Coordinates of C-alpha atoms in Angstrom, one line a residue:
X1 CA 23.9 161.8 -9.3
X2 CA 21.7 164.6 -7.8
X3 CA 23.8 166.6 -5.1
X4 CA 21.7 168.7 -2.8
X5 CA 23.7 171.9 -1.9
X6 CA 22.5 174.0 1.8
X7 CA 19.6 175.8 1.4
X8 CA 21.9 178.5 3.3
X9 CA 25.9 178.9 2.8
X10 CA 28.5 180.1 4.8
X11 CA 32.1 181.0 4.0
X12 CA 34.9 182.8 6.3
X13 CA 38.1 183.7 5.5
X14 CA 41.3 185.5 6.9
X15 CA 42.3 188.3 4.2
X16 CA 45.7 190.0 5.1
X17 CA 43.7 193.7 4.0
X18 CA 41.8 196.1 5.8
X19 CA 38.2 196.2 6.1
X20 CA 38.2 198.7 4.0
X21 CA 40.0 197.2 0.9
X22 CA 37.4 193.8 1.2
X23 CA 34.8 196.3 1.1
X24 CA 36.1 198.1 -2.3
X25 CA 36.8 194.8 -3.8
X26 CA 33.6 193.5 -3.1
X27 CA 31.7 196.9 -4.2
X28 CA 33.6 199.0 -6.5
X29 CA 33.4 198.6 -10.2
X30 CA 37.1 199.2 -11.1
X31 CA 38.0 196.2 -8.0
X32 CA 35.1 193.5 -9.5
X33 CA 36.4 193.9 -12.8
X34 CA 40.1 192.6 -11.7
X35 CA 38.6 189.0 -10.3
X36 CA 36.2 186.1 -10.2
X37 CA 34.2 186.9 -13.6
X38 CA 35.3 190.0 -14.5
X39 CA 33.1 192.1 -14.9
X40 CA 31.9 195.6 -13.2
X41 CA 29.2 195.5 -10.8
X42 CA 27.1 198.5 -10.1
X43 CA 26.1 199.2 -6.8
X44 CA 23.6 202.2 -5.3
X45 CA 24.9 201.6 -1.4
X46 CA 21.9 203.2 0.0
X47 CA 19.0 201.0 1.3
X48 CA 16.7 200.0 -1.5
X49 CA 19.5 200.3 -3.8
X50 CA 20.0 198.5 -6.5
X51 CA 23.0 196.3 -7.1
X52 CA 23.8 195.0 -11.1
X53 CA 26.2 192.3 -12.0
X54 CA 26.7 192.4 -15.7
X55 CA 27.6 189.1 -17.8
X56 CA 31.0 188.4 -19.1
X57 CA 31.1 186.9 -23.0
X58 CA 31.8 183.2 -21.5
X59 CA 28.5 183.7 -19.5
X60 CA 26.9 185.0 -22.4
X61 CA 27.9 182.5 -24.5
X62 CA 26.8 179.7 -22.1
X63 CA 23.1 181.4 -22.4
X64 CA 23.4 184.1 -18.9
X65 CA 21.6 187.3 -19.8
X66 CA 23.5 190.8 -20.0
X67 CA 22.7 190.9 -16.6
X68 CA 23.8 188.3 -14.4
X69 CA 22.8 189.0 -10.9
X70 CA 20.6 192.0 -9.9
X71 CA 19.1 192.9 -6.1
X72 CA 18.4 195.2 -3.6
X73 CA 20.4 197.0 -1.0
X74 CA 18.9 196.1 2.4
X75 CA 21.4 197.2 4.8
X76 CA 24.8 199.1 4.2
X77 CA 27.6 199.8 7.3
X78 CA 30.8 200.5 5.3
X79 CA 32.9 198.5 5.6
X80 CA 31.3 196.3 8.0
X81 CA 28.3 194.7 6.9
X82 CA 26.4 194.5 3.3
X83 CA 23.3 192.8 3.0
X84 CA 21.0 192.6 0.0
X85 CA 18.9 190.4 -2.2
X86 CA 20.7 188.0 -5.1
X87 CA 18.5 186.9 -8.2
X88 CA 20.6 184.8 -10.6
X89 CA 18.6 186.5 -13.9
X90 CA 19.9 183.0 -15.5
X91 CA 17.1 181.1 -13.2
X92 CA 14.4 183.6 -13.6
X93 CA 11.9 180.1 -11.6
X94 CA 14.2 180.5 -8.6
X95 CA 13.4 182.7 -5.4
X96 CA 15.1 185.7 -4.9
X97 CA 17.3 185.1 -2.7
X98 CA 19.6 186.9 0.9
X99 CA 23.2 187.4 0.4
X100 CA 25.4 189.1 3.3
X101 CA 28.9 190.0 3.6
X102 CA 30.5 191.3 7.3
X103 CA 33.5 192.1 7.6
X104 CA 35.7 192.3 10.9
X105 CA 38.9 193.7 11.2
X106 CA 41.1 191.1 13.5
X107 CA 44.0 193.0 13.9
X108 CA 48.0 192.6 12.3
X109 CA 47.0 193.6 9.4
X110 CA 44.0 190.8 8.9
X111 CA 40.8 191.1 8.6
X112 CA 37.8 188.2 8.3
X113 CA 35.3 188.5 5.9
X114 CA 32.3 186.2 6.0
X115 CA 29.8 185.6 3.0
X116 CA 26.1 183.8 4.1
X117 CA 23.9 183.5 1.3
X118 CA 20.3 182.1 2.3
X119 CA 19.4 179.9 -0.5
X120 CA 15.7 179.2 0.4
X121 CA 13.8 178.1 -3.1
X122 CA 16.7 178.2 -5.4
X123 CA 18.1 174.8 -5.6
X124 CA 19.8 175.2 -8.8
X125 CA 21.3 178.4 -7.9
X126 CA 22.4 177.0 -4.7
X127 CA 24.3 173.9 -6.4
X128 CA 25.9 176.6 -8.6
X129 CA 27.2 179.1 -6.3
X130 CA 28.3 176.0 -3.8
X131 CA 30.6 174.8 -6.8
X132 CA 28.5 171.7 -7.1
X133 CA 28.1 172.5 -11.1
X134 CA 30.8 171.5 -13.0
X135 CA 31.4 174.5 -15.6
X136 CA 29.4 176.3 -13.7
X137 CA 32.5 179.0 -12.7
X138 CA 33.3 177.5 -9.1
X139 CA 31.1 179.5 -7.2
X140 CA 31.6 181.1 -3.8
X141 CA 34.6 179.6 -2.5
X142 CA 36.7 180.3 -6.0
X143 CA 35.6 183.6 -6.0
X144 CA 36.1 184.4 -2.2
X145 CA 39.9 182.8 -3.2
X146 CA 40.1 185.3 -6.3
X147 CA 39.5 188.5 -3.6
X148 CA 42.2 186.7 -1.7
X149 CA 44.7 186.2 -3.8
X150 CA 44.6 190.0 -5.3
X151 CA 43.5 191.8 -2.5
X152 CA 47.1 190.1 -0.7
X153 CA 48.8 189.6 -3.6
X154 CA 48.1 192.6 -6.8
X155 CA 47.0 189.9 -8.8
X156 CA 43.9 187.5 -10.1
X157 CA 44.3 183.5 -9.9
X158 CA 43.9 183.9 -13.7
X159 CA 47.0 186.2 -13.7

């Protein structure tokens, strides 16, 4: 069976954190490392930047390149808005595609981060990073429930 996953994908969640602590998490090396697939990704926060995600050895072993994920800054408002492009380097046929993260602070001590990845032209990326893959890692909502879990916590759901 053949699941079709949105061409765009949309995920909020409460994180008791400041804006400021999503925003590390999501962009410094030394925070990426700590969740999801461990690894550190590189980021040049300036427009037309470029943003690495490296491989982990699972990833590598499954076939991923040393590089995961690469793109390109587009817009940058720490710690309120990141947009840039996603290419999954593992589906070098697929479109580049739009990944943006906001982040609002809601007050008490919570704030909301939302992810919406435009998926246009890479359906096999887009099954993936929806979690329609089995094996695949879990994709956005596993990960998004990693930054949770340690930004509120101190520590990974693989702890």
């Amino acid at each position: 069976m053949t699941i079709a996953a949105p061409s765009t994908q949309l995920y909020r969640i409460l994180i008791k954190a400041t804006p400021q602590a999503i925003w590390d998490a999501i962009t410094d090396p030394d925070w990426t490392k700590k969740y999801g697939y461990r690894t550190a990704a590189e980021y040049d926060l300036r427009p037309g930047g470029v943003f690495r995600q490296p491989s982990n050895a699972f990833m590598k072993s499954m076939g991923v390149p040393d590089i995961a994920v690469e793109g390109e800054i587009i817009e940058s408002n720490r710690p309120h808005k990141l947009v840039q492009t996603w290419r999954a380097c593992w589906a070098p046929d697929e479109a580049v595609t739009r990944l943006t993260y906001e982040i609002a602070d809601r007050g008490d001590g919570l704030a909301e981060l939302t992810v919406i990845h435009e998926l246009e032209g890479a359906p096999n990326v887009a099954a993936m990073v929806g979690g329609f893959v089995e094996g695949a890692g879990g994709g956005w909502w596993w990960l998004l429930s990693d930054i949770k879990t340690l930004l509120e916590t101190g520590h990974s759901l693989r702890n």
